[in-house]
Amino acid sequence: MTTSTAVVSSLAEQLMQKLEQKTAVIGVVGLGYVGLPLAVEKAKAGFNVIGFDVQASKVDMVNEGVNYIGDVVDDDLREIVQKRKLRATSDYSFINEVDAVAICVPTPLDAYQQPDTSYVESSAREVAKYLHPGMLIVLESTTYPGTTEELLKPILEESGLVCGQDFFLAYSPERVDPGNKHFNTKNTPKVVGGVTPDCTKVAASMYRSVLEGEVHEVSSPAVAELEKIYENTFRHINIALANEMAILCNKMGIDVWEMIDAAKTKPYGFMAFYPGPGLGGHCIPIDPFYLTWKAREYNYHTRLIELAGEINNSMPEFVTERAANLLNKEGKPLRGSTVYLLGVAYKKDINDIRESPVLHIIDILEEKGANIVYSDPHIPSFKRRGKEYNAVELAQEQLEKADIVIVTTDHTAFDYDLIGRFAPAVLDTRNALKNAAKPKRYEIL
Ligand SMILES: NC(=O)c1ccc[n+]([C@@H]2O[C@H](COP(=O)([O-])OP(=O)(O)OC[C@H]3O[C@@H](n4cnc5c(N)ncnc54)[C@H](O)[C@@H]3O)[C@@H](O)[C@H]2O)c1
């Protein structure tokens, strides 16, 4: 654990005491995939927590103890709401009651692939209206290095209060990995970088009072902001490499999965990443481009990130081409064929379709005139380009009716033997049928 022994101001000391004794009231702004688990952990640790969200439906659900995030345990939420440890509101004036607030709002890209920091800005403006001396604000949304000091600090200081003196400001990236069975909000190490040493100390003490994982202090918000994007860029680039290998292996007649399994036996200097139908979720496809944008300010072109993005973005096209080739072997065109997609979530066992590559596969298949059927136990229905899609139950009859099945998401709930026995042809983009029965026509990515 990285800690310094510097003496802190009395305002910082008071807040740290409240945090240690769990008498501080904690606010969480944005009750989504990141914010709700965080609010629940803080309430479970003994704090009184107020959640803020602009979506009235989420506020109502939280106040009724109804869970809508996979990583939150239903009973945990119900219990802390019943005990009044957690309540939600859309009314920012409750910031008046809060000692420390974590901001967990979306940071997407805009139509020009540039950072859209409007959610961070608007929530900061609301917090600024009710900012009071001795308060801590931590930004947890993923963003480019400089956001906390260049964007957030000036907005908060419009209140007339001075950062590091009257209030404390830090950045601490969220690392939650939805669906991960071992690591969650509570046991994942946290990185914290404050605008001043006091800001770092106070923010770190908040996380230490809640989390089991290590709290690692860094010298500035920018270091913490960049390390988070570096983590996700590392995945982005390594997945692109695995995807490039899949494209090449297909040409060479080599099984890319077998090759990676072999490489994985090296006990050092190698970490396995796998190919797939493309990137998805609110993080990996987006975050590296926050850095690309910021780098331009320094007249630097992040070529590796751009190239990885090109490869990853080409995967839905590659998958549909492979499906068309497989159908062609049966003398069938894509137009008019029934393509049965297994999984629309961007990864296994979760209910998130944001940026899912399967949506791009659907767009291409629709353009080419295929009939689309899908199953996903986590996504009963969704809308895409104005059209509503409803899931069918995975069953022998559905499989037999399809011209081709594409395994797009390797959900645990799918019966892969059933798929292998009754689908006429399968394109498996996840190596999900590795240990299952295989149909006559079977190809992996
Ligand atoms: N989802 C992940 O796996 C993950 C992991 C690590 C980091 N992150 C980062 O965390 C941040 C949040 O992501 P998320 O997945 O939780 O997003 P989300 O869309 O699930 O949740 C964000 C919530 O913020 C609310 N919101 C928007 N504007 C608001 C405002 N002005 N005031 C109050 N609430 C507002 C939205 O209604 C929504 O409920 C992003 O920066 C993301 O990159 C996400």
Short mmCIF file of C-alpha atoms and ligand atoms in Angstrom, two decimals:
data_model
loop_
_atom_site.label_atom_id
_atom_site.label_comp_id
_atom_site.label_asym_id
_atom_site.label_seq_id
_atom_site.Cartn_x
_atom_site.Cartn_y
_atom_site.Cartn_z
CA MET A 1 0.00 0.00 0.00
CA THR A 2 1.33 3.45 -0.93
CA THR A 3 0.74 6.04 1.78
CA SER A 4 2.55 9.18 2.86
CA THR A 5 2.79 10.45 6.41
CA ALA A 6 2.28 14.16 5.59
CA VAL A 7 0.22 16.16 8.09
CA VAL A 8 -3.21 17.05 6.75
CA SER A 9 -5.29 20.21 7.32
CA SER A 10 -7.88 20.24 10.06
CA LEU A 11 -10.72 20.21 7.52
CA ALA A 12 -9.21 17.10 5.95
CA GLU A 13 -8.65 15.58 9.38
CA GLN A 14 -12.33 16.11 10.31
CA LEU A 15 -13.59 14.46 7.13
CA MET A 16 -11.15 11.55 7.47
CA GLN A 17 -12.40 10.96 11.01
CA LYS A 18 -16.00 10.93 9.81
CA LEU A 19 -15.04 8.49 7.08
CA GLU A 20 -13.17 6.21 9.46
CA GLN A 21 -16.04 6.27 11.95
CA LYS A 22 -18.54 5.83 9.11
CA THR A 23 -20.56 8.82 10.25
CA ALA A 24 -20.01 10.58 6.91
CA VAL A 25 -22.93 10.66 4.45
CA ILE A 26 -21.83 9.48 1.02
CA GLY A 27 -23.36 10.45 -2.30
CA VAL A 28 -23.09 8.49 -5.54
CA VAL A 29 -24.00 10.32 -8.75
CA GLY A 30 -25.10 7.99 -11.57
CA LEU A 31 -26.71 4.71 -10.47
CA GLY A 32 -25.66 2.51 -13.41
CA TYR A 33 -23.32 -0.46 -13.78
CA VAL A 34 -20.62 1.34 -11.77
CA GLY A 35 -22.58 3.58 -9.42
CA LEU A 36 -25.16 1.17 -8.05
CA PRO A 37 -22.66 -1.52 -6.91
CA LEU A 38 -20.55 1.26 -5.36
CA ALA A 39 -23.54 2.73 -3.51
CA VAL A 40 -24.50 -0.72 -2.24
CA GLU A 41 -20.96 -1.48 -0.98
CA LYS A 42 -20.79 1.85 0.84
CA ALA A 43 -24.16 1.27 2.47
CA LYS A 44 -23.18 -2.30 3.40
CA ALA A 45 -20.00 -0.93 5.00
CA GLY A 46 -22.23 1.13 7.34
CA PHE A 47 -22.44 4.54 5.66
CA ASN A 48 -25.66 6.39 4.98
CA VAL A 49 -25.72 6.69 1.20
CA ILE A 50 -27.72 8.93 -1.11
CA GLY A 51 -27.77 7.94 -4.79
CA PHE A 52 -28.45 10.57 -7.46
CA ASP A 53 -29.70 9.79 -10.95
CA VAL A 54 -31.50 11.76 -13.64
CA GLN A 55 -33.53 8.69 -14.63
CA ALA A 56 -36.66 8.64 -12.48
CA SER A 57 -37.21 4.92 -13.20
CA LYS A 58 -33.85 4.00 -11.63
CA VAL A 59 -34.49 6.25 -8.63
CA ASP A 60 -37.89 4.59 -8.10
CA MET A 61 -36.48 1.08 -8.44
CA VAL A 62 -33.70 1.74 -5.92
CA ASN A 63 -36.18 3.25 -3.43
CA GLU A 64 -38.40 0.19 -3.84
CA GLY A 65 -35.37 -2.08 -3.27
CA VAL A 66 -35.64 -3.48 -6.81
CA ASN A 67 -32.30 -4.41 -8.36
CA TYR A 68 -31.49 -3.89 -12.06
CA ILE A 69 -27.70 -4.50 -12.14
CA GLY A 70 -26.35 -8.05 -12.50
CA ASP A 71 -23.42 -7.56 -10.12
CA VAL A 72 -25.64 -6.40 -7.25
CA VAL A 73 -27.18 -9.07 -5.01
CA ASP A 74 -30.99 -8.53 -4.92
CA ASP A 75 -31.23 -9.25 -1.18
CA ASP A 76 -28.37 -6.84 -0.37
CA LEU A 77 -30.15 -3.98 -2.10
CA ARG A 78 -33.52 -4.79 -0.53
CA GLU A 79 -32.00 -5.00 2.95
CA ILE A 80 -30.03 -1.73 2.84
CA VAL A 81 -33.02 0.14 1.39
CA GLN A 82 -35.28 -1.28 4.12
CA LYS A 83 -32.75 -0.20 6.75
CA ARG A 84 -32.71 3.29 5.16
CA LYS A 85 -28.94 3.03 4.58
CA LEU A 86 -29.49 3.79 0.88
CA ARG A 87 -31.99 6.07 -0.77
CA ALA A 88 -32.09 7.57 -4.23
CA THR A 89 -33.19 10.90 -5.63
CA SER A 90 -33.06 13.13 -8.70
CA ASP A 91 -32.96 16.20 -6.47
CA TYR A 92 -29.41 17.53 -6.25
CA SER A 93 -30.24 19.75 -3.27
CA PHE A 94 -29.62 16.62 -1.14
CA ILE A 95 -25.90 17.23 -1.86
CA ASN A 96 -26.30 19.62 1.09
CA GLU A 97 -26.47 16.51 3.33
CA VAL A 98 -23.49 14.76 1.74
CA ASP A 99 -19.87 14.76 3.00
CA ALA A 100 -18.32 12.90 0.07
CA VAL A 101 -19.58 12.20 -3.42
CA ALA A 102 -18.45 9.84 -6.17
CA ILE A 103 -19.40 10.78 -9.74
CA CYS A 104 -20.05 7.73 -11.95
CA VAL A 105 -21.82 9.13 -15.02
CA PRO A 106 -21.33 7.97 -18.63
CA THR A 107 -18.38 9.12 -20.75
CA PRO A 108 -19.26 8.04 -24.31
CA LEU A 109 -17.92 9.23 -27.65
CA ASP A 110 -19.91 11.68 -29.75
CA ALA A 111 -20.87 11.27 -33.41
CA TYR A 112 -17.34 12.38 -34.41
CA GLN A 113 -15.66 9.82 -32.12
CA GLN A 114 -14.63 12.56 -29.73
CA PRO A 115 -15.07 12.52 -25.93
CA ASP A 116 -18.55 13.50 -24.82
CA THR A 117 -17.95 14.94 -21.36
CA SER A 118 -21.40 16.55 -21.18
CA TYR A 119 -22.58 14.13 -18.44
CA VAL A 120 -19.54 14.87 -16.30
CA GLU A 121 -19.99 18.60 -16.82
CA SER A 122 -23.72 18.68 -16.09
CA SER A 123 -23.43 16.55 -12.95
CA ALA A 124 -20.48 18.68 -11.74
CA ARG A 125 -22.53 21.86 -12.25
CA GLU A 126 -25.32 20.38 -10.14
CA VAL A 127 -22.90 19.34 -7.40
CA ALA A 128 -21.24 22.81 -7.52
CA LYS A 129 -24.57 24.48 -6.65
CA TYR A 130 -24.62 22.70 -3.29
CA LEU A 131 -20.88 22.32 -2.66
CA HIS A 132 -20.03 23.11 0.95
CA PRO A 133 -16.77 23.43 2.90
CA GLY A 134 -15.06 20.19 3.90
CA MET A 135 -16.66 18.14 1.13
CA LEU A 136 -14.90 15.49 -1.00
CA ILE A 137 -15.66 14.95 -4.70
CA VAL A 138 -14.21 11.96 -6.53
CA LEU A 139 -14.65 11.42 -10.25
CA GLU A 140 -14.85 7.71 -11.13
CA SER A 141 -15.96 7.94 -14.77
CA THR A 142 -13.29 6.86 -17.25
CA THR A 143 -11.86 9.87 -19.04
CA TYR A 144 -8.78 11.49 -20.62
CA PRO A 145 -5.88 12.69 -18.43
CA GLY A 146 -6.57 16.25 -17.35
CA THR A 147 -10.36 16.05 -16.94
CA THR A 148 -10.37 16.37 -13.15
CA GLU A 149 -8.10 19.40 -13.02
CA GLU A 150 -8.97 21.10 -16.32
CA LEU A 151 -12.72 20.49 -16.47
CA LEU A 152 -14.07 19.53 -13.05
CA LYS A 153 -12.03 21.78 -10.76
CA PRO A 154 -12.95 25.09 -12.49
CA ILE A 155 -16.65 24.15 -12.48
CA LEU A 156 -16.54 23.33 -8.75
CA GLU A 157 -14.52 26.45 -7.94
CA GLU A 158 -17.22 28.62 -9.55
CA SER A 159 -18.88 28.07 -6.15
CA GLY A 160 -16.25 30.41 -4.66
CA LEU A 161 -14.69 27.56 -2.66
CA VAL A 162 -11.03 26.69 -3.28
CA CYS A 163 -9.92 23.15 -4.15
CA GLY A 164 -7.51 21.61 -1.64
CA GLN A 165 -8.34 24.27 0.90
CA ASP A 166 -12.16 24.37 1.23
CA PHE A 167 -13.04 21.14 -0.54
CA PHE A 168 -11.19 18.05 -1.75
CA LEU A 169 -11.10 16.71 -5.29
CA ALA A 170 -9.65 13.46 -6.61
CA TYR A 171 -9.88 10.98 -9.45
CA SER A 172 -10.24 7.25 -8.82
CA PRO A 173 -10.99 5.01 -11.77
CA GLU A 174 -13.61 2.30 -11.54
CA ARG A 175 -12.42 -1.14 -12.56
CA VAL A 176 -15.56 -3.20 -12.16
CA ASP A 177 -15.69 -6.14 -14.58
CA PRO A 178 -19.38 -7.02 -15.01
CA GLY A 179 -20.01 -10.74 -14.65
CA ASN A 180 -16.60 -11.47 -13.06
CA LYS A 181 -17.15 -14.16 -10.42
CA HIS A 182 -13.97 -13.42 -8.43
CA PHE A 183 -13.37 -9.68 -8.56
CA ASN A 184 -16.00 -7.10 -7.70
CA THR A 185 -16.20 -3.52 -6.42
CA LYS A 186 -15.23 -4.59 -2.90
CA ASN A 187 -12.12 -6.68 -3.51
CA THR A 188 -10.57 -4.96 -6.54
CA PRO A 189 -7.60 -2.67 -5.77
CA LYS A 190 -8.31 1.03 -6.26
CA VAL A 191 -6.02 3.78 -7.56
CA VAL A 192 -6.49 7.30 -6.18
CA GLY A 193 -4.91 10.59 -7.29
CA GLY A 194 -5.92 13.89 -5.69
CA VAL A 195 -5.39 17.47 -6.85
CA THR A 196 -3.38 18.12 -3.65
CA PRO A 197 -1.82 15.69 -1.13
CA ASP A 198 -4.76 16.35 1.24
CA CYS A 199 -7.22 15.54 -1.53
CA THR A 200 -5.45 12.20 -2.11
CA LYS A 201 -5.40 11.37 1.62
CA VAL A 202 -9.08 12.12 2.14
CA ALA A 203 -10.20 10.23 -0.98
CA ALA A 204 -7.99 7.24 -0.12
CA SER A 205 -9.42 7.13 3.39
CA MET A 206 -12.95 6.93 1.96
CA TYR A 207 -12.04 3.88 -0.12
CA ARG A 208 -10.09 2.24 2.72
CA SER A 209 -13.15 2.50 4.94
CA VAL A 210 -15.23 0.54 2.43
CA LEU A 211 -13.08 -1.75 0.32
CA GLU A 212 -11.02 -4.87 1.00
CA GLY A 213 -8.73 -4.30 -1.99
CA GLU A 214 -5.50 -2.27 -1.79
CA VAL A 215 -5.82 1.51 -2.20
CA HIS A 216 -2.87 2.74 -4.23
CA GLU A 217 -2.14 6.47 -4.06
CA VAL A 218 -0.59 8.31 -7.03
CA SER A 219 0.76 11.84 -7.30
CA SER A 220 -1.98 13.45 -9.41
CA PRO A 221 -5.43 12.87 -10.91
CA ALA A 222 -3.82 12.75 -14.38
CA VAL A 223 -1.71 9.68 -13.44
CA ALA A 224 -4.85 7.88 -12.26
CA GLU A 225 -6.81 8.98 -15.34
CA LEU A 226 -4.09 7.77 -17.69
CA GLU A 227 -3.42 4.48 -15.92
CA LYS A 228 -7.10 3.55 -16.34
CA ILE A 229 -7.01 4.26 -20.07
CA TYR A 230 -3.71 2.38 -20.32
CA GLU A 231 -5.35 -0.69 -18.72
CA ASN A 232 -8.18 -0.64 -21.23
CA THR A 233 -5.93 0.20 -24.17
CA PHE A 234 -3.80 -2.82 -23.24
CA ARG A 235 -6.89 -5.02 -23.66
CA HIS A 236 -7.99 -3.20 -26.81
CA ILE A 237 -4.64 -3.77 -28.52
CA ASN A 238 -4.17 -7.35 -27.38
CA ILE A 239 -7.67 -8.29 -28.51
CA ALA A 240 -6.88 -6.70 -31.89
CA LEU A 241 -3.77 -8.88 -32.12
CA ALA A 242 -5.83 -12.00 -31.35
CA ASN A 243 -8.38 -10.91 -33.99
CA GLU A 244 -5.63 -10.37 -36.56
CA MET A 245 -4.32 -13.86 -35.77
CA ALA A 246 -7.85 -15.27 -36.27
CA ILE A 247 -8.11 -13.67 -39.72
CA LEU A 248 -4.66 -14.97 -40.70
CA CYS A 249 -5.21 -18.43 -39.18
CA ASN A 250 -8.40 -18.77 -41.22
CA LYS A 251 -6.40 -18.21 -44.39
CA MET A 252 -3.66 -20.61 -43.25
CA GLY A 253 -6.04 -23.36 -42.14
CA ILE A 254 -4.74 -23.19 -38.55
CA ASP A 255 -7.05 -23.33 -35.53
CA VAL A 256 -6.38 -19.99 -33.77
CA TRP A 257 -7.81 -21.28 -30.48
CA GLU A 258 -5.52 -24.32 -30.45
CA MET A 259 -2.59 -22.03 -31.26
CA ILE A 260 -3.42 -19.63 -28.37
CA ASP A 261 -3.90 -22.54 -25.95
CA ALA A 262 -0.41 -23.71 -26.88
CA ALA A 263 1.11 -20.23 -26.45
CA LYS A 264 -0.58 -20.00 -23.06
CA THR A 265 1.55 -22.82 -21.68
CA LYS A 266 4.45 -20.35 -21.44
CA PRO A 267 4.48 -19.46 -17.74
CA TYR A 268 5.89 -15.95 -18.16
CA GLY A 269 5.86 -13.10 -20.68
CA PHE A 270 2.58 -14.12 -22.31
CA MET A 271 -1.02 -13.41 -21.43
CA ALA A 272 -3.82 -15.04 -23.42
CA PHE A 273 -6.35 -12.86 -25.22
CA TYR A 274 -8.94 -14.33 -27.54
CA PRO A 275 -10.51 -13.35 -30.83
CA GLY A 276 -14.22 -12.71 -31.15
CA PRO A 277 -16.89 -10.97 -33.21
CA GLY A 278 -15.61 -7.52 -32.16
CA LEU A 279 -15.42 -5.29 -29.13
CA GLY A 280 -18.36 -4.25 -26.99
CA GLY A 281 -19.37 -2.54 -23.77
CA HIS A 282 -19.01 0.97 -22.48
CA CYS A 283 -15.23 0.71 -21.94
CA ILE A 284 -12.83 -1.10 -24.28
CA PRO A 285 -14.20 0.21 -27.61
CA ILE A 286 -14.42 3.78 -26.29
CA ASP A 287 -11.80 4.64 -23.68
CA PRO A 288 -8.66 4.40 -25.89
CA PHE A 289 -10.17 7.08 -28.14
CA TYR A 290 -10.36 9.49 -25.22
CA LEU A 291 -6.57 9.25 -25.19
CA THR A 292 -6.26 9.52 -28.96
CA TRP A 293 -8.24 12.77 -28.79
CA LYS A 294 -6.18 14.20 -25.93
CA ALA A 295 -2.89 13.19 -27.58
CA ARG A 296 -3.67 15.51 -30.53
CA GLU A 297 -3.32 18.46 -28.17
CA TYR A 298 0.33 17.39 -27.86
CA ASN A 299 0.66 16.90 -31.61
CA TYR A 300 0.99 13.15 -31.09
CA HIS A 301 -0.79 10.54 -33.16
CA THR A 302 -1.58 7.31 -31.26
CA ARG A 303 -1.12 5.04 -34.29
CA LEU A 304 -1.22 1.73 -32.45
CA ILE A 305 -4.59 2.55 -30.87
CA GLU A 306 -6.07 3.62 -34.23
CA LEU A 307 -4.80 0.47 -35.96
CA ALA A 308 -6.16 -1.79 -33.22
CA GLY A 309 -9.50 0.00 -33.52
CA GLU A 310 -9.56 -0.63 -37.28
CA ILE A 311 -8.93 -4.36 -36.82
CA ASN A 312 -11.46 -4.74 -34.01
CA ASN A 313 -14.09 -2.75 -35.92
CA SER A 314 -13.66 -4.97 -38.97
CA MET A 315 -14.64 -8.15 -37.08
CA PRO A 316 -18.45 -7.97 -37.56
CA GLU A 317 -17.81 -7.72 -41.33
CA PHE A 318 -15.41 -10.68 -41.13
CA VAL A 319 -17.97 -12.76 -39.19
CA THR A 320 -20.76 -12.11 -41.70
CA GLU A 321 -18.43 -12.93 -44.60
CA ARG A 322 -17.54 -16.21 -42.93
CA ALA A 323 -21.24 -16.97 -42.38
CA ALA A 324 -21.99 -16.18 -46.04
CA ASN A 325 -19.17 -18.52 -47.14
CA LEU A 326 -20.47 -21.30 -44.91
CA LEU A 327 -23.98 -20.91 -46.35
CA ASN A 328 -22.50 -20.85 -49.84
CA LYS A 329 -21.12 -24.34 -49.25
CA GLU A 330 -24.78 -25.45 -48.93
CA GLY A 331 -25.66 -23.52 -52.10
CA LYS A 332 -27.54 -20.87 -50.15
CA PRO A 333 -27.25 -17.08 -50.39
CA LEU A 334 -27.48 -14.86 -47.29
CA ARG A 335 -30.53 -13.15 -48.76
CA GLY A 336 -33.60 -15.02 -47.61
CA SER A 337 -31.63 -17.38 -45.30
CA THR A 338 -32.53 -17.61 -41.63
CA VAL A 339 -29.53 -16.68 -39.51
CA TYR A 340 -29.95 -17.67 -35.88
CA LEU A 341 -27.74 -15.60 -33.56
CA LEU A 342 -26.92 -17.00 -30.15
CA GLY A 343 -26.27 -14.06 -27.83
CA VAL A 344 -26.54 -10.31 -28.37
CA ALA A 345 -24.87 -9.19 -25.11
CA TYR A 346 -21.30 -8.04 -25.74
CA LYS A 347 -19.91 -10.70 -23.42
CA LYS A 348 -20.96 -13.86 -21.64
CA ASP A 349 -23.47 -13.95 -18.80
CA ILE A 350 -24.32 -10.24 -18.72
CA ASN A 351 -27.32 -8.20 -19.89
CA ASP A 352 -25.45 -5.29 -21.50
CA ILE A 353 -25.74 -4.66 -25.25
CA ARG A 354 -24.00 -1.26 -25.32
CA GLU A 355 -21.61 -1.17 -28.31
CA SER A 356 -22.19 -4.92 -28.76
CA PRO A 357 -20.56 -6.13 -32.01
CA VAL A 358 -23.60 -8.37 -32.49
CA LEU A 359 -25.63 -5.24 -33.25
CA HIS A 360 -23.25 -4.46 -36.11
CA ILE A 361 -23.54 -8.05 -37.34
CA ILE A 362 -27.33 -7.60 -37.30
CA ASP A 363 -27.04 -4.36 -39.31
CA ILE A 364 -24.96 -6.10 -42.00
CA LEU A 365 -27.25 -9.15 -42.12
CA GLU A 366 -30.34 -6.92 -42.40
CA GLU A 367 -28.72 -4.98 -45.25
CA LYS A 368 -28.01 -8.26 -47.02
CA GLY A 369 -31.60 -9.45 -46.64
CA ALA A 370 -31.15 -12.30 -44.14
CA ASN A 371 -33.95 -13.24 -41.71
CA ILE A 372 -32.67 -12.82 -38.17
CA VAL A 373 -33.67 -14.90 -35.18
CA TYR A 374 -31.91 -14.70 -31.84
CA SER A 375 -31.75 -16.22 -28.37
CA ASP A 376 -30.25 -14.55 -25.33
CA PRO A 377 -31.37 -15.50 -21.83
CA HIS A 378 -30.20 -12.07 -20.59
CA ILE A 379 -31.75 -9.90 -23.32
CA PRO A 380 -35.42 -10.75 -23.88
CA SER A 381 -35.88 -7.96 -26.44
CA PHE A 382 -34.15 -4.89 -27.87
CA LYS A 383 -34.58 -2.25 -30.54
CA ARG A 384 -32.14 -1.53 -33.33
CA ARG A 385 -32.62 1.06 -36.05
CA GLY A 386 -36.31 1.34 -35.18
CA LYS A 387 -36.97 -2.42 -35.39
CA GLU A 388 -37.92 -4.49 -32.37
CA TYR A 389 -36.29 -7.89 -31.90
CA ASN A 390 -37.69 -10.50 -29.49
CA ALA A 391 -35.70 -13.48 -28.27
CA VAL A 392 -36.86 -17.04 -28.97
CA GLU A 393 -36.26 -19.91 -26.56
CA LEU A 394 -33.24 -22.00 -27.58
CA ALA A 395 -34.84 -25.28 -28.74
CA GLN A 396 -34.34 -28.10 -31.24
CA GLU A 397 -37.15 -26.78 -33.44
CA GLN A 398 -35.59 -23.30 -33.69
CA LEU A 399 -32.19 -24.76 -34.50
CA GLU A 400 -33.58 -27.02 -37.22
CA LYS A 401 -35.48 -24.13 -38.81
CA ALA A 402 -32.32 -22.02 -39.18
CA ASP A 403 -30.04 -22.13 -42.21
CA ILE A 404 -27.06 -21.20 -40.08
CA VAL A 405 -26.41 -20.60 -36.39
CA ILE A 406 -23.77 -18.08 -35.29
CA VAL A 407 -22.56 -18.36 -31.70
CA THR A 408 -21.94 -14.70 -30.99
CA THR A 409 -21.89 -14.74 -27.17
CA ASP A 410 -20.82 -17.79 -25.16
CA HIS A 411 -23.43 -17.56 -22.39
CA THR A 412 -23.12 -20.36 -19.83
CA ALA A 413 -26.87 -20.99 -20.03
CA PHE A 414 -26.75 -22.18 -23.67
CA ASP A 415 -26.94 -25.94 -24.22
CA TYR A 416 -24.03 -26.39 -26.64
CA ASP A 417 -24.66 -30.11 -27.19
CA LEU A 418 -28.20 -29.29 -28.29
CA ILE A 419 -26.83 -26.65 -30.67
CA GLY A 420 -24.22 -29.04 -32.06
CA ARG A 421 -26.75 -31.86 -32.55
CA PHE A 422 -29.57 -29.95 -34.25
CA ALA A 423 -28.14 -26.86 -35.98
CA PRO A 424 -27.55 -27.47 -39.72
CA ALA A 425 -24.40 -25.32 -39.73
CA VAL A 426 -22.60 -23.41 -36.97
CA LEU A 427 -20.14 -20.55 -37.11
CA ASP A 428 -18.66 -20.43 -33.62
CA THR A 429 -17.03 -17.07 -32.89
CA ARG A 430 -16.22 -18.00 -29.27
CA ASN A 431 -14.96 -21.58 -29.44
CA ALA A 432 -18.03 -22.36 -27.32
CA LEU A 433 -18.61 -25.81 -28.84
CA LYS A 434 -15.09 -26.89 -27.94
CA ASN A 435 -16.29 -29.79 -25.78
CA ALA A 436 -19.73 -30.26 -27.33
CA ALA A 437 -21.19 -32.24 -30.21
CA LYS A 438 -20.45 -30.68 -33.61
CA PRO A 439 -22.79 -30.38 -36.59
CA LYS A 440 -21.72 -31.52 -40.08
CA ARG A 441 -20.93 -27.98 -41.08
CA TYR A 442 -18.96 -26.39 -38.24
CA GLU A 443 -16.41 -23.61 -38.37
CA ILE A 444 -14.75 -21.61 -35.66
CA LEU A 445 -13.51 -18.07 -36.03
N1 LIG B 1 -19.72 -0.56 -17.16
C1 LIG B 1 -18.48 -0.89 -16.85
O1 LIG B 1 -18.13 -2.06 -16.88
C2 LIG B 1 -17.46 0.15 -16.42
C3 LIG B 1 -16.26 -0.29 -15.86
C4 LIG B 1 -15.33 0.63 -15.46
C5 LIG B 1 -15.58 1.98 -15.67
N2 LIG B 1 -16.73 2.40 -16.27
C6 LIG B 1 -16.94 3.84 -16.45
O2 LIG B 1 -17.84 4.31 -15.46
C7 LIG B 1 -18.68 5.35 -15.98
C8 LIG B 1 -20.13 4.98 -15.84
O3 LIG B 1 -20.39 3.82 -16.61
P1 LIG B 1 -21.66 2.92 -16.36
O4 LIG B 1 -21.43 1.67 -17.16
O5 LIG B 1 -21.98 2.80 -14.93
O6 LIG B 1 -22.78 3.80 -17.10
P2 LIG B 1 -24.36 3.64 -16.95
O7 LIG B 1 -24.94 4.25 -18.18
O8 LIG B 1 -24.71 2.24 -16.60
O9 LIG B 1 -24.72 4.53 -15.69
C9 LIG B 1 -24.59 5.91 -15.66
C10 LIG B 1 -25.77 6.50 -14.91
O10 LIG B 1 -25.56 7.92 -14.81
C11 LIG B 1 -26.83 8.54 -14.92
N3 LIG B 1 -26.64 9.95 -15.25
C12 LIG B 1 -26.33 10.52 -16.43
N4 LIG B 1 -26.21 11.85 -16.31
C13 LIG B 1 -26.43 12.14 -15.01
C14 LIG B 1 -26.45 13.34 -14.24
N5 LIG B 1 -26.18 14.51 -14.81
N6 LIG B 1 -26.74 13.25 -12.94
C15 LIG B 1 -27.01 12.06 -12.36
N7 LIG B 1 -27.01 10.89 -13.02
C16 LIG B 1 -26.72 10.94 -14.33
C17 LIG B 1 -27.54 7.73 -15.98
O11 LIG B 1 -28.93 7.92 -15.91
C18 LIG B 1 -27.11 6.30 -15.62
O12 LIG B 1 -28.00 5.69 -14.71
C19 LIG B 1 -18.21 5.53 -17.43
O13 LIG B 1 -17.27 6.54 -17.48
C20 LIG B 1 -17.56 4.22 -17.77
O14 LIG B 1 -16.58 4.35 -18.77
C21 LIG B 1 -17.69 1.51 -16.62
#
